[in-house]
Amino acid sequence: MPAAAGYGRKRTHFEVIDLTNDDEDDRQHQRPKSGQSSQSGARSLSSQTSLATSQDDDDAGDGNELIASTQNVPANVEAFVLYGIQLAKVVGIRYYNGYAANKERVLLRREPHNQYDRNAIQREAEEKRRRAEELKKATKGQRKQTDPNTTFTNAGITVGDPENAPEIDDFIEGAQAFNPREWTNVAEQNSAQEAQLKALPKAEQPDLIPTALLPFQLQGLAWMLEKENPVLPKSGSDDIVQLWKRPSKDMYTNIATNFSLKGEEPKLARGGILADDMGLGKTLQIISLIAADRTLQKGRGPTLIVAPVSVMSNWSNQVERHVKSKSPLKVYTYHGSGRQRMQKEDFEAYDVVVTSYGTLSAEYLPKSSKQPIKLPTKHGIYSLRWRRIVLDEGHTIRNPNTKNAISACAVDAYANWVLTGTPVINSFKDLFSLVKFIGLSGGLDKAEIFNSVLTRPMKEGQADAKLLLQALMATICLRRRKDMAFVDLRLPSLKEFIHHVELTRSERKKYDALEGEAKGALESYDAAGGASNGRKRVQTYRHLLEVLLRMRQVCNHWKMCETRVLDLMSLLDKKGSVDLTPANVKALQDLLQLSIESREECPVCIDDLHDPVITPCGHFFGRSCIARVIETQHKCPMCRAALQDEYSLVSPAIDCGDDASQAIADVDDNTPTSSKTDALLQLVAATVKRSGAKVVVFSQWRSYLDIVQPRLEEAGHGCVRIDGSMPARARDESLRSFAKKPKVTVMLASLGVCAVGLDLTAADTVIMCDSWWAPAIEDQAVDRVHRLGQTKDCTVWRLVVKNSVEERTLEIQKRKRTMMAEALREGGQGRRERGRGVVGDIQELLD
């Protein structure tokens, strides 16, 4: 058969790259061989300078570290470049029972590790573009969905005299209502899908679950039971199962990729993605699935739950709460460096085993070895076949080349499940890793094919690609929203308010000075637009982000506005690189956080920053990319500053913008307070006057929580705390105290830590002390309080300084919410346009 030769890959990030304009030929370092690259990617790259702490060695490393592979094409390779076509015969080719459709494009890949023939060529199918009619059949009328609705109200109250403490009604009086989550009218777009979801069949209430499941949860249970027992379509029927159709008795064709099989059946995936809104009971539905499976006597071993460390205890608590005590499910937590060595028979004595992503990757990719372990093992997670594996917060594996993703895909299980409210976060490439984990066959589990039939066409806005996405999601994903009428949660009301804060004359003077500096930096950035001014432009942009950080911090408390980062950049301008002293490490971490927030790209692979790090010379990279460059060149590709090894890279701080020790070093009882802190104290005091009222105070900065906590305690409020510096056990104790102790009325929470996986329904009021232009993480934090199990009306307050960057941030959030329905599409603008969008946001903040 003729081979479609001549397809060459784009340059990938495995190459040695010098991004400077220096023409010097650095010949002492040669390009690495592929084997060397693979070994480099497999070694531990955790930074010695990282301030992250952990109670378990397994989770101290970074499961998002990328692993190189010479056999797998990276997910960021989205296309092939056609250099030419040559017709040739492939000697000795045998396709056995495979079938190539007429004019079907195929990918031929050498298979040097084939156990029968090291010269074997693997054939992989690729779609030419399927007919829209077939894709429409697979979607079954379903359409895409967006976010639920709440009420947002604007209130303007001046901070009053402490002697005349205001009531909560004083804060609300005169407010004008507006609704940020209704900026996009999506009712008509979703009507067909909502009707379809409403009509889904219901399962019977499992005997082992005394908690009465809501109708939509019984529908979710029925859907999961069906997905664990899929059936191939009948011959000649119009049925499409997991994108496979059966045109004749002995032939199957995948409508997405045109991959065809003759004389053999395709392998069907068991499992899927449960992507219900936060607070709709995904955990309870999985527990019900385990219980129903046990009742039906179809159990084939224990269920493995993989979860972030912070929510592991929630699984055992929820099982205990919802399963009959007379017939309990036996739960075991397999976690920690001192965990017992367990064999297959030991695990099979339990119904549910809970572990962490860190433990999973530590067992499959141990630090002592450069290669994955051989499967199956005698001990540990990989010693048996599990009944099912469930990934809680499954978007954790969205990058398929990370340790977490590779380790999860290696688990042998009858069914694979992903729980996430956000299956796509950055781009459609996030979805590929979930598809691969679930085990969908037909070619979409290959990065090259997934990117060529879905990711790239979606960026180009091709209609067929949209239909394919809908068909794919209808096949593997179930998502219900809280605002859907048939869900009928009957949640208490949620009202959101903006409380405007007036700065004092002294605070305004500090803020105005910073704003003037930022506007000057922006002008300098625009002036340095030419390619010859590249280095100056980068320095100016970096300075602009730093000043913007200080503007945001001074809105909270003037004491947070330190000059540490500015001093660092002055040092970098003079010396080009800095020593990794504790102070410089913290400054570099602040600078790195700015790049993360502003959606910088890795300059090596030109992709989103993956496992971001910063060098002592102040440049940002994805860890795996810069580690490979260091191994071969020992120089920064941006400025050619010397880099000894990957241990000189600095990782992000635990909490963004965190500098608790420096920010409050000089704070004492005589330190002047800030206008926002005064507003916060009065708002808390007015709220907790109501019997049973409790408040969660969110901030991006742990340092600000350190400033306000003693003020709240001095005012007589019982406080607990959750932030990134606390071990899991201490966090659990804080949650218990907040839920059970009436005198504990305030929880101080780091936004990044508490936006995921926690139940904060003991509170009825949320106070957001600060905001940034991406609203999704704030919405997640609010949903920790306003969710299933909440019995009280809820209120959200956003503290916003008048005539400041914070007011303009809300405008940017408004615009981004209107774009949310289009966020998954990404348009055809490309990365360069997106980069200009970041500067555009900054310009809007400073106008």
PDB file of C-alpha atoms in Angstrom, residues 667-796:
ATOM      1  CA  VAL A 667       3.017  45.750  62.864  1.00  0.00           C
ATOM      2  CA  ASP A 668       2.156  46.332  66.506  1.00  0.00           C
ATOM      3  CA  ASP A 669      -0.780  47.672  68.492  1.00  0.00           C
ATOM      4  CA  ASN A 670       0.083  51.249  67.505  1.00  0.00           C
ATOM      5  CA  THR A 671       0.258  50.569  63.766  1.00  0.00           C
ATOM      6  CA  PRO A 672      -2.428  52.542  61.886  1.00  0.00           C
ATOM      7  CA  THR A 673      -5.097  50.359  60.377  1.00  0.00           C
ATOM      8  CA  SER A 674      -6.351  50.616  56.795  1.00  0.00           C
ATOM      9  CA  SER A 675      -9.696  51.707  55.383  1.00  0.00           C
ATOM     10  CA  LYS A 676     -10.399  48.256  53.969  1.00  0.00           C
ATOM     11  CA  THR A 677      -9.544  46.583  57.268  1.00  0.00           C
ATOM     12  CA  ASP A 678     -11.929  48.959  59.078  1.00  0.00           C
ATOM     13  CA  ALA A 679     -14.662  48.124  56.562  1.00  0.00           C
ATOM     14  CA  LEU A 680     -14.027  44.421  57.005  1.00  0.00           C
ATOM     15  CA  LEU A 681     -14.237  44.642  60.814  1.00  0.00           C
ATOM     16  CA  GLN A 682     -17.516  46.566  60.682  1.00  0.00           C
ATOM     17  CA  LEU A 683     -19.025  44.201  58.129  1.00  0.00           C
ATOM     18  CA  VAL A 684     -18.096  41.149  60.210  1.00  0.00           C
ATOM     19  CA  ALA A 685     -19.485  42.774  63.385  1.00  0.00           C
ATOM     20  CA  ALA A 686     -22.772  43.632  61.664  1.00  0.00           C
ATOM     21  CA  THR A 687     -23.084  40.116  60.225  1.00  0.00           C
ATOM     22  CA  VAL A 688     -22.448  38.024  63.342  1.00  0.00           C
ATOM     23  CA  LYS A 689     -25.080  39.953  65.309  1.00  0.00           C
ATOM     24  CA  ARG A 690     -27.539  37.566  63.676  1.00  0.00           C
ATOM     25  CA  SER A 691     -27.938  34.340  65.619  1.00  0.00           C
ATOM     26  CA  GLY A 692     -25.973  31.483  64.053  1.00  0.00           C
ATOM     27  CA  ALA A 693     -24.325  33.652  61.403  1.00  0.00           C
ATOM     28  CA  LYS A 694     -20.786  32.717  60.344  1.00  0.00           C
ATOM     29  CA  VAL A 695     -18.399  34.394  57.916  1.00  0.00           C
ATOM     30  CA  VAL A 696     -15.653  33.190  55.564  1.00  0.00           C
ATOM     31  CA  VAL A 697     -13.099  35.905  54.767  1.00  0.00           C
ATOM     32  CA  PHE A 698     -11.145  35.212  51.570  1.00  0.00           C
ATOM     33  CA  SER A 699      -7.913  36.880  50.468  1.00  0.00           C
ATOM     34  CA  GLN A 700      -5.275  36.046  47.883  1.00  0.00           C
ATOM     35  CA  TRP A 701      -2.559  37.068  50.344  1.00  0.00           C
ATOM     36  CA  ARG A 702      -1.780  35.184  53.493  1.00  0.00           C
ATOM     37  CA  SER A 703       0.028  38.292  54.695  1.00  0.00           C
ATOM     38  CA  TYR A 704      -3.236  40.234  54.715  1.00  0.00           C
ATOM     39  CA  LEU A 705      -4.936  37.485  56.710  1.00  0.00           C
ATOM     40  CA  ASP A 706      -2.084  37.803  59.214  1.00  0.00           C
ATOM     41  CA  ILE A 707      -2.825  41.519  59.492  1.00  0.00           C
ATOM     42  CA  VAL A 708      -6.585  41.213  60.019  1.00  0.00           C
ATOM     43  CA  GLN A 709      -6.660  38.118  62.261  1.00  0.00           C
ATOM     44  CA  PRO A 710      -5.418  39.857  65.452  1.00  0.00           C
ATOM     45  CA  ARG A 711      -7.823  42.764  64.781  1.00  0.00           C
ATOM     46  CA  LEU A 712     -10.761  40.370  64.571  1.00  0.00           C
ATOM     47  CA  GLU A 713      -9.697  38.503  67.697  1.00  0.00           C
ATOM     48  CA  GLU A 714      -9.285  41.790  69.590  1.00  0.00           C
ATOM     49  CA  ALA A 715     -12.881  42.611  68.608  1.00  0.00           C
ATOM     50  CA  GLY A 716     -14.018  39.381  70.272  1.00  0.00           C
ATOM     51  CA  HIS A 717     -14.584  37.212  67.199  1.00  0.00           C
ATOM     52  CA  GLY A 718     -13.588  33.555  67.393  1.00  0.00           C
ATOM     53  CA  CYS A 719     -11.383  32.827  64.371  1.00  0.00           C
ATOM     54  CA  VAL A 720      -9.962  29.778  62.631  1.00  0.00           C
ATOM     55  CA  ARG A 721      -7.670  29.658  59.645  1.00  0.00           C
ATOM     56  CA  ILE A 722      -7.024  27.642  56.459  1.00  0.00           C
ATOM     57  CA  ASP A 723      -4.066  28.450  54.207  1.00  0.00           C
ATOM     58  CA  GLY A 724      -1.403  26.739  52.162  1.00  0.00           C
ATOM     59  CA  SER A 725       1.120  26.533  54.993  1.00  0.00           C
ATOM     60  CA  MET A 726      -1.047  24.227  57.131  1.00  0.00           C
ATOM     61  CA  PRO A 727      -0.833  20.408  57.077  1.00  0.00           C
ATOM     62  CA  ALA A 728      -3.974  18.465  56.219  1.00  0.00           C
ATOM     63  CA  ARG A 729      -4.642  17.507  59.844  1.00  0.00           C
ATOM     64  CA  ALA A 730      -4.598  21.138  60.998  1.00  0.00           C
ATOM     65  CA  ARG A 731      -6.929  22.130  58.156  1.00  0.00           C
ATOM     66  CA  ASP A 732      -9.383  19.389  59.138  1.00  0.00           C
ATOM     67  CA  GLU A 733      -9.343  20.608  62.736  1.00  0.00           C
ATOM     68  CA  SER A 734     -10.090  24.168  61.589  1.00  0.00           C
ATOM     69  CA  LEU A 735     -13.029  22.926  59.511  1.00  0.00           C
ATOM     70  CA  ARG A 736     -14.431  20.926  62.450  1.00  0.00           C
ATOM     71  CA  SER A 737     -14.126  23.880  64.817  1.00  0.00           C
ATOM     72  CA  PHE A 738     -15.813  26.218  62.360  1.00  0.00           C
ATOM     73  CA  ALA A 739     -18.680  23.788  61.778  1.00  0.00           C
ATOM     74  CA  LYS A 740     -19.234  22.640  65.376  1.00  0.00           C
ATOM     75  CA  LYS A 741     -18.271  25.459  67.754  1.00  0.00           C
ATOM     76  CA  PRO A 742     -20.843  28.279  68.054  1.00  0.00           C
ATOM     77  CA  LYS A 743     -18.240  30.746  69.344  1.00  0.00           C
ATOM     78  CA  VAL A 744     -16.090  30.303  66.216  1.00  0.00           C
ATOM     79  CA  THR A 745     -17.786  32.736  63.836  1.00  0.00           C
ATOM     80  CA  VAL A 746     -15.029  33.694  61.376  1.00  0.00           C
ATOM     81  CA  MET A 747     -12.855  31.599  59.065  1.00  0.00           C
ATOM     82  CA  LEU A 748      -9.878  33.302  57.423  1.00  0.00           C
ATOM     83  CA  ALA A 749      -9.136  31.504  54.179  1.00  0.00           C
ATOM     84  CA  SER A 750      -6.521  31.611  51.462  1.00  0.00           C
ATOM     85  CA  LEU A 751      -8.413  31.883  48.185  1.00  0.00           C
ATOM     86  CA  GLY A 752      -6.239  29.385  46.327  1.00  0.00           C
ATOM     87  CA  VAL A 753      -6.559  26.690  48.993  1.00  0.00           C
ATOM     88  CA  CYS A 754     -10.266  27.015  49.756  1.00  0.00           C
ATOM     89  CA  ALA A 755     -11.574  27.302  46.210  1.00  0.00           C
ATOM     90  CA  VAL A 756     -11.313  23.526  45.766  1.00  0.00           C
ATOM     91  CA  GLY A 757     -12.898  20.534  47.420  1.00  0.00           C
ATOM     92  CA  LEU A 758     -14.068  21.929  50.790  1.00  0.00           C
ATOM     93  CA  ASP A 759     -17.523  22.084  52.364  1.00  0.00           C
ATOM     94  CA  LEU A 760     -18.028  25.457  54.066  1.00  0.00           C
ATOM     95  CA  THR A 761     -21.819  25.313  54.419  1.00  0.00           C
ATOM     96  CA  ALA A 762     -21.487  26.198  58.120  1.00  0.00           C
ATOM     97  CA  ALA A 763     -21.071  29.792  56.882  1.00  0.00           C
ATOM     98  CA  ASP A 764     -23.751  31.961  55.334  1.00  0.00           C
ATOM     99  CA  THR A 765     -21.632  35.011  54.451  1.00  0.00           C
ATOM    100  CA  VAL A 766     -18.571  35.354  52.212  1.00  0.00           C
ATOM    101  CA  ILE A 767     -16.334  38.424  52.194  1.00  0.00           C
ATOM    102  CA  MET A 768     -13.916  38.799  49.275  1.00  0.00           C
ATOM    103  CA  CYS A 769     -11.166  41.166  50.397  1.00  0.00           C
ATOM    104  CA  ASP A 770      -9.539  41.407  46.966  1.00  0.00           C
ATOM    105  CA  SER A 771     -10.187  40.403  43.358  1.00  0.00           C
ATOM    106  CA  TRP A 772      -8.321  39.727  40.145  1.00  0.00           C
ATOM    107  CA  TRP A 773      -9.410  39.727  36.528  1.00  0.00           C
ATOM    108  CA  ALA A 774     -10.133  35.980  36.228  1.00  0.00           C
ATOM    109  CA  PRO A 775     -13.408  35.423  38.143  1.00  0.00           C
ATOM    110  CA  ALA A 776     -13.548  31.609  38.006  1.00  0.00           C
ATOM    111  CA  ILE A 777     -11.588  30.953  41.201  1.00  0.00           C
ATOM    112  CA  GLU A 778     -13.787  33.400  43.116  1.00  0.00           C
ATOM    113  CA  ASP A 779     -16.914  31.647  41.846  1.00  0.00           C
ATOM    114  CA  GLN A 780     -15.498  28.335  43.046  1.00  0.00           C
ATOM    115  CA  ALA A 781     -14.838  29.790  46.490  1.00  0.00           C
ATOM    116  CA  VAL A 782     -18.407  31.086  46.749  1.00  0.00           C
ATOM    117  CA  ASP A 783     -19.699  27.645  45.758  1.00  0.00           C
ATOM    118  CA  ARG A 784     -17.946  26.175  48.790  1.00  0.00           C
ATOM    119  CA  VAL A 785     -20.625  27.980  50.845  1.00  0.00           C
ATOM    120  CA  HIS A 786     -23.641  28.118  48.518  1.00  0.00           C
ATOM    121  CA  ARG A 787     -24.018  24.446  47.698  1.00  0.00           C
ATOM    122  CA  LEU A 788     -26.050  21.335  48.434  1.00  0.00           C
ATOM    123  CA  GLY A 789     -26.430  21.098  52.198  1.00  0.00           C
ATOM    124  CA  GLN A 790     -26.737  24.854  52.723  1.00  0.00           C
ATOM    125  CA  THR A 791     -29.907  25.724  54.682  1.00  0.00           C
ATOM    126  CA  LYS A 792     -29.488  29.481  55.156  1.00  0.00           C
ATOM    127  CA  ASP A 793     -29.744  32.425  52.769  1.00  0.00           C
ATOM    128  CA  CYS A 794     -26.253  33.423  51.679  1.00  0.00           C
ATOM    129  CA  THR A 795     -24.607  36.773  51.065  1.00  0.00           C
ATOM    130  CA  VAL A 796     -21.363  37.635  49.280  1.00  0.00           C
TER     131      VAL A 796
END
